[in-house]
Amino acid sequence: MLTPPPTLPFPIRKECPPGACDCRRELLLDDPQADLRVLRLTREEEKRLIERIEAIASYAELLRIGQRLEEQLGIRVTIAPGPNEVRTVRGFVIDIATVPGLCRKTRQAIPAAIRRCLESRPEIAFAILDAHDLLGRG
């Protein structure tokens, strides 16, 4: 029999169906010292986050959102050019650090939203390349 989750002062993400996710949510809830910030990302909040990521208008804004994800939820996002030639946004490596409690679907949805943002605003993709000194400027 499953034990009920502890009472928290904020709403948390509902549990995924058994076998559908590898988030290890129960280990997070069982540990009294665990960082529970990631559980604040409910499905509704995730939808808002994805919409926000897709609406990013500049490289600076992308960096701010990445910083806020880490500060507020403990989710670290890294975006870098892949090891091969970057011809499209598929050439970028977008990595979400594995965090207990972060749903598998969310780990896929955030990079997909970032790719859609980069496809619609190529200037952000060029800024990422420039930040990694791949355009040979400077």
PDB file of N, CA and C in Angstrom, residues 3 7 21 25 42 44 52 65 72 75 81 90 106:
ATOM      1  N   THR A   3       2.056   5.007   0.732  1.00  0.00           N
ATOM      2  CA  THR A   3       1.828   5.980   1.783  1.00  0.00           C
ATOM      3  C   THR A   3       1.481   7.309   1.134  1.00  0.00           C
ATOM      4  N   THR A   7       2.259  16.476   3.639  1.00  0.00           N
ATOM      5  CA  THR A   7       1.557  17.724   3.395  1.00  0.00           C
ATOM      6  C   THR A   7       2.591  18.819   3.173  1.00  0.00           C
ATOM      7  N   CYS A  21       6.935   6.475 -15.962  1.00  0.00           N
ATOM      8  CA  CYS A  21       7.937   7.512 -15.757  1.00  0.00           C
ATOM      9  C   CYS A  21       9.072   6.968 -14.892  1.00  0.00           C
ATOM     10  N   ARG A  25       9.982  10.017  -8.055  1.00  0.00           N
ATOM     11  CA  ARG A  25       9.253  10.970  -7.211  1.00  0.00           C
ATOM     12  C   ARG A  25       9.110  10.468  -5.785  1.00  0.00           C
ATOM     13  N   THR A  42       3.799  21.726 -11.614  1.00  0.00           N
ATOM     14  CA  THR A  42       2.601  20.934 -11.895  1.00  0.00           C
ATOM     15  C   THR A  42       2.388  20.891 -13.409  1.00  0.00           C
ATOM     16  N   GLU A  44      -0.052  22.086 -15.087  1.00  0.00           N
ATOM     17  CA  GLU A  44      -0.514  23.403 -15.526  1.00  0.00           C
ATOM     18  C   GLU A  44       0.653  24.380 -15.612  1.00  0.00           C
ATOM     19  N   ARG A  52       5.965  29.964 -22.360  1.00  0.00           N
ATOM     20  CA  ARG A  52       6.917  31.047 -22.089  1.00  0.00           C
ATOM     21  C   ARG A  52       8.229  30.821 -22.846  1.00  0.00           C
ATOM     22  N   ILE A  65      15.677  32.809 -18.323  1.00  0.00           N
ATOM     23  CA  ILE A  65      14.742  31.717 -18.024  1.00  0.00           C
ATOM     24  C   ILE A  65      15.504  30.489 -17.529  1.00  0.00           C
ATOM     25  N   GLN A  72      14.481  28.489  -9.105  1.00  0.00           N
ATOM     26  CA  GLN A  72      13.164  28.207  -8.554  1.00  0.00           C
ATOM     27  C   GLN A  72      12.824  26.725  -8.490  1.00  0.00           C
ATOM     28  N   ILE A  75      16.280  22.956 -11.730  1.00  0.00           N
ATOM     29  CA  ILE A  75      16.464  22.317 -13.037  1.00  0.00           C
ATOM     30  C   ILE A  75      17.560  23.061 -13.791  1.00  0.00           C
ATOM     31  N   PRO A  81      26.376  24.007 -28.948  1.00  0.00           N
ATOM     32  CA  PRO A  81      26.481  23.403 -30.270  1.00  0.00           C
ATOM     33  C   PRO A  81      26.930  21.948 -30.129  1.00  0.00           C
ATOM     34  N   ARG A  90      18.632  21.261 -34.770  1.00  0.00           N
ATOM     35  CA  ARG A  90      18.859  19.871 -34.318  1.00  0.00           C
ATOM     36  C   ARG A  90      20.328  19.637 -33.982  1.00  0.00           C
ATOM     37  N   THR A 106       8.522  15.972 -19.071  1.00  0.00           N
ATOM     38  CA  THR A 106       9.030  17.337 -18.906  1.00  0.00           C
ATOM     39  C   THR A 106      10.453  17.433 -19.423  1.00  0.00           C
TER      40      THR A 106
END
